[in-house]
Amino acid sequence: MGEDEWFAGSDPELMLQHVMGAVSDRKLRLFAVACCRRIGDSFTDEGDRAALSVIERFADGLAGAVEFAAVPTRTTNQAIAGAAEIRANAAAAVASAVSAALIAARDGDPDHPKGQGDYYATEASERKVQARILRELFRNPFRTVAFSAEWRTDTTVALARGMYEAREFSAMPILADALQDAGCNHTDVLAHCRGAGAHLRGCWVLDLVLGRA
């Protein structure tokens, strides 16, 4: 895989294979959680939501091993159970894409040309979104970012922490301005903050500011 393929790719499993071994378990679990949150409408009860919360807290070191190990017994959703597996990234990606496709097949057009409602079209669409999520969480693997400690000012850290904890990322352009004021002139960092794409927990710029792996 080359840099152009990374940015144009729509196969999350291929992209994951490229970064495996170079990214943390935390990042992989946050990717799994993001995939699962995409199919939140399929969660049948509060146990599913609680289980997903445990996985996310475990990724950030806020849930213990015993609580995490109990996740499969607390959920009826295959994608959430997959996110608790050792290969959480692949398991959750596959299960959530299939779950989204099954929902579409149930509710969609029974005369879809593929012959199975909107199943195939939705699965392909979901995988494209998952590829975008990967690009949000894992910075360009073909370039290095020398992030200076001087850019971690009280202002930039407070902005990043507030967005991370609240899961509300409207202040990303403000973060870009604060980073620039701190001396950051890295094009990729500033462009990511000011870009139009949606941001998530595990955003690679926020993680750099917060010193998270």
Short mmCIF file of C-alpha atoms in Angstrom, two decimals:
data_model
loop_
_atom_site.label_atom_id
_atom_site.label_comp_id
_atom_site.label_asym_id
_atom_site.label_seq_id
_atom_site.Cartn_x
_atom_site.Cartn_y
_atom_site.Cartn_z
CA MET A 1 0.00 0.00 0.00
CA GLY A 2 1.24 3.47 -0.91
CA GLU A 3 0.33 6.92 0.35
CA ASP A 4 -2.20 7.56 -2.42
CA GLU A 5 -3.93 4.24 -1.65
CA TRP A 6 -4.06 5.15 2.05
CA PHE A 7 -5.98 8.35 1.36
CA ALA A 8 -8.19 6.93 -1.37
CA GLY A 9 -8.67 3.48 0.13
CA SER A 10 -12.00 1.96 1.09
CA ASP A 11 -10.75 -1.38 2.45
CA PRO A 12 -10.24 -0.97 6.22
CA GLU A 13 -8.84 -4.48 6.63
CA LEU A 14 -6.07 -3.79 4.11
CA MET A 15 -5.32 -0.47 5.80
CA LEU A 16 -5.22 -2.16 9.21
CA GLN A 17 -2.77 -4.74 7.93
CA HIS A 18 -0.49 -1.90 6.88
CA VAL A 19 -0.36 -0.25 10.32
CA MET A 20 -0.46 -3.34 12.54
CA GLY A 21 2.61 -3.50 14.73
CA ALA A 22 3.09 0.26 14.52
CA VAL A 23 0.01 1.38 16.46
CA SER A 24 -1.12 0.87 20.04
CA ASP A 25 -3.81 -1.48 21.34
CA ARG A 26 -5.59 1.64 22.63
CA LYS A 27 -5.91 3.03 19.10
CA LEU A 28 -7.15 -0.28 17.75
CA ARG A 29 -9.80 -0.56 20.45
CA LEU A 30 -10.96 3.02 19.87
CA PHE A 31 -11.31 2.15 16.19
CA ALA A 32 -13.39 -0.87 17.17
CA VAL A 33 -15.55 1.31 19.45
CA ALA A 34 -16.06 3.86 16.67
CA CYS A 35 -17.19 1.09 14.31
CA CYS A 36 -19.65 -0.17 16.92
CA ARG A 37 -21.05 3.28 17.63
CA ARG A 38 -21.93 3.49 13.95
CA ILE A 39 -24.56 0.79 14.48
CA GLY A 40 -25.92 2.08 17.78
CA ASP A 41 -29.49 1.78 16.51
CA SER A 42 -29.09 -2.00 16.53
CA PHE A 43 -28.27 -2.18 20.25
CA THR A 44 -31.12 -4.05 21.87
CA ASP A 45 -30.70 -2.92 25.46
CA GLU A 46 -28.69 -0.83 27.87
CA GLY A 47 -26.34 -3.76 28.42
CA ASP A 48 -24.98 -3.24 24.90
CA ARG A 49 -24.26 0.42 25.54
CA ALA A 50 -22.74 -0.34 28.93
CA ALA A 51 -20.49 -3.01 27.42
CA LEU A 52 -19.27 -0.60 24.74
CA SER A 53 -18.52 1.99 27.41
CA VAL A 54 -16.41 -0.57 29.29
CA ILE A 55 -14.36 -1.28 26.16
CA GLU A 56 -13.73 2.41 25.63
CA ARG A 57 -12.77 2.97 29.25
CA PHE A 58 -10.51 -0.07 29.15
CA ALA A 59 -8.74 1.39 26.11
CA ASP A 60 -8.00 4.52 28.11
CA GLY A 61 -6.93 2.60 31.21
CA LEU A 62 -10.06 3.50 33.17
CA ALA A 63 -11.60 0.01 33.44
CA GLY A 64 -10.02 -3.05 35.03
CA ALA A 65 -9.28 -6.40 33.44
CA VAL A 66 -12.10 -8.18 35.31
CA GLU A 67 -14.72 -5.69 34.15
CA PHE A 68 -13.38 -5.86 30.62
CA ALA A 69 -13.34 -9.67 30.56
CA ALA A 70 -17.05 -9.68 31.40
CA VAL A 71 -18.00 -7.68 28.29
CA PRO A 72 -19.06 -10.69 26.17
CA THR A 73 -21.56 -11.67 28.87
CA ARG A 74 -23.07 -8.20 28.96
CA THR A 75 -23.89 -7.74 25.28
CA THR A 76 -26.07 -9.39 22.67
CA ASN A 77 -24.34 -7.54 19.82
CA GLN A 78 -21.73 -9.43 17.83
CA ALA A 79 -19.78 -6.29 16.96
CA ILE A 80 -19.42 -5.24 20.59
CA ALA A 81 -18.35 -8.76 21.57
CA GLY A 82 -15.83 -8.59 18.71
CA ALA A 83 -14.43 -5.34 20.07
CA ALA A 84 -13.50 -7.18 23.25
CA GLU A 85 -11.50 -9.82 21.40
CA ILE A 86 -7.73 -9.80 21.00
CA ARG A 87 -8.05 -8.76 17.36
CA ALA A 88 -10.64 -6.14 18.27
CA ASN A 89 -10.04 -3.97 15.24
CA ALA A 90 -10.77 -6.58 12.59
CA ALA A 91 -13.51 -8.34 14.53
CA ALA A 92 -15.49 -5.17 15.23
CA ALA A 93 -14.99 -3.78 11.73
CA VAL A 94 -16.33 -6.90 10.08
CA ALA A 95 -19.21 -7.38 12.51
CA SER A 96 -20.34 -3.75 12.44
CA ALA A 97 -20.25 -3.56 8.65
CA VAL A 98 -22.29 -6.74 8.41
CA SER A 99 -24.72 -5.51 11.08
CA ALA A 100 -25.28 -2.27 9.18
CA ALA A 101 -25.82 -4.25 6.02
CA LEU A 102 -28.32 -6.56 7.69
CA ILE A 103 -30.30 -3.57 8.95
CA ALA A 104 -30.35 -2.13 5.45
CA ALA A 105 -31.43 -5.45 3.99
CA ARG A 106 -34.27 -5.61 6.49
CA ASP A 107 -35.47 -2.06 5.93
CA GLY A 108 -34.31 -1.38 2.39
CA ASP A 109 -35.41 -2.00 -1.15
CA PRO A 110 -36.25 -5.68 -1.71
CA ASP A 111 -35.68 -5.21 -5.43
CA HIS A 112 -32.05 -4.12 -5.09
CA PRO A 113 -30.09 -5.32 -8.17
CA LYS A 114 -27.85 -7.45 -6.01
CA GLY A 115 -30.88 -9.46 -4.99
CA GLN A 116 -30.50 -9.04 -1.25
CA GLY A 117 -32.07 -5.69 -0.54
CA ASP A 118 -29.49 -3.01 0.18
CA TYR A 119 -27.12 -5.43 1.92
CA TYR A 120 -24.13 -5.26 -0.39
CA ALA A 121 -24.38 -1.56 -1.10
CA THR A 122 -24.59 -0.74 2.60
CA GLU A 123 -21.71 -3.02 3.54
CA ALA A 124 -19.49 -1.34 0.95
CA SER A 125 -20.59 2.09 2.14
CA GLU A 126 -19.86 1.20 5.76
CA ARG A 127 -16.38 0.04 4.88
CA LYS A 128 -15.69 3.39 3.21
CA VAL A 129 -16.69 5.12 6.45
CA GLN A 130 -14.45 2.78 8.43
CA ALA A 131 -11.54 3.72 6.15
CA ARG A 132 -12.23 7.38 6.93
CA ILE A 133 -12.27 6.55 10.66
CA LEU A 134 -8.86 4.91 10.30
CA ARG A 135 -7.49 8.05 8.66
CA GLU A 136 -8.94 10.09 11.54
CA LEU A 137 -7.34 7.93 14.24
CA PHE A 138 -4.06 6.93 12.57
CA ARG A 139 -2.08 9.74 11.02
CA ASN A 140 -0.47 9.33 7.61
CA PRO A 141 1.78 6.27 8.11
CA PHE A 142 4.03 7.41 5.26
CA ARG A 143 5.08 10.65 6.96
CA THR A 144 6.46 11.43 10.39
CA VAL A 145 5.18 14.24 12.58
CA ALA A 146 7.80 15.81 14.81
CA PHE A 147 5.46 17.23 17.43
CA SER A 148 7.28 19.72 19.66
CA ALA A 149 6.61 19.69 23.39
CA GLU A 150 6.49 23.49 23.18
CA TRP A 151 3.19 23.19 21.30
CA ARG A 152 1.58 21.59 24.37
CA THR A 153 0.66 24.83 26.06
CA ASP A 154 -1.96 25.18 28.79
CA THR A 155 -4.38 26.40 26.12
CA THR A 156 -3.83 23.65 23.55
CA VAL A 157 -3.93 20.90 26.17
CA ALA A 158 -7.11 22.29 27.76
CA LEU A 159 -8.82 22.54 24.38
CA ALA A 160 -7.81 19.00 23.40
CA ARG A 161 -8.77 17.49 26.73
CA GLY A 162 -12.15 19.24 26.74
CA MET A 163 -13.03 17.95 23.29
CA TYR A 164 -11.81 14.42 24.09
CA GLU A 165 -13.79 14.14 27.30
CA ALA A 166 -16.97 15.72 25.92
CA ARG A 167 -16.83 13.97 22.52
CA GLU A 168 -17.60 17.38 21.01
CA PHE A 169 -15.08 18.58 18.46
CA SER A 170 -16.35 21.91 17.19
CA ALA A 171 -13.32 23.66 18.71
CA MET A 172 -10.84 21.90 16.38
CA PRO A 173 -10.29 25.09 14.30
CA ILE A 174 -9.70 26.99 17.54
CA LEU A 175 -7.15 24.34 18.50
CA ALA A 176 -5.42 24.94 15.15
CA ASP A 177 -5.15 28.66 15.96
CA ALA A 178 -3.81 27.89 19.45
CA LEU A 179 -1.25 25.47 18.05
CA GLN A 180 -0.16 28.06 15.52
CA ASP A 181 0.17 30.65 18.29
CA ALA A 182 2.38 28.14 20.12
CA GLY A 183 4.68 27.91 17.10
CA CYS A 184 3.25 24.89 15.27
CA ASN A 185 3.69 25.22 11.53
CA HIS A 186 3.15 21.57 10.57
CA THR A 187 0.86 21.60 7.54
CA ASP A 188 -0.72 18.19 8.19
CA VAL A 189 -1.53 19.01 11.83
CA LEU A 190 -3.13 22.36 11.07
CA ALA A 191 -4.98 21.06 8.02
CA HIS A 192 -6.45 18.17 10.01
CA CYS A 193 -7.75 20.55 12.67
CA ARG A 194 -9.32 22.84 10.07
CA GLY A 195 -10.61 20.14 7.75
CA ALA A 196 -14.26 19.41 7.15
CA GLY A 197 -14.21 15.79 8.29
CA ALA A 198 -15.82 14.56 11.50
CA HIS A 199 -13.51 13.95 14.47
CA LEU A 200 -13.59 11.18 17.06
CA ARG A 201 -11.97 10.05 20.28
CA GLY A 202 -8.51 8.95 19.25
CA CYS A 203 -8.13 11.75 16.68
CA TRP A 204 -4.43 11.67 15.90
CA VAL A 205 -3.91 15.40 16.45
CA LEU A 206 -5.69 15.40 19.81
CA ASP A 207 -3.60 12.41 20.85
CA LEU A 208 -0.41 14.25 19.92
CA VAL A 209 -1.44 17.26 21.97
CA LEU A 210 -2.42 15.08 24.94
CA GLY A 211 0.65 12.86 24.64
CA ARG A 212 -1.40 9.70 24.12
CA ALA A 213 -0.23 6.72 22.10
#
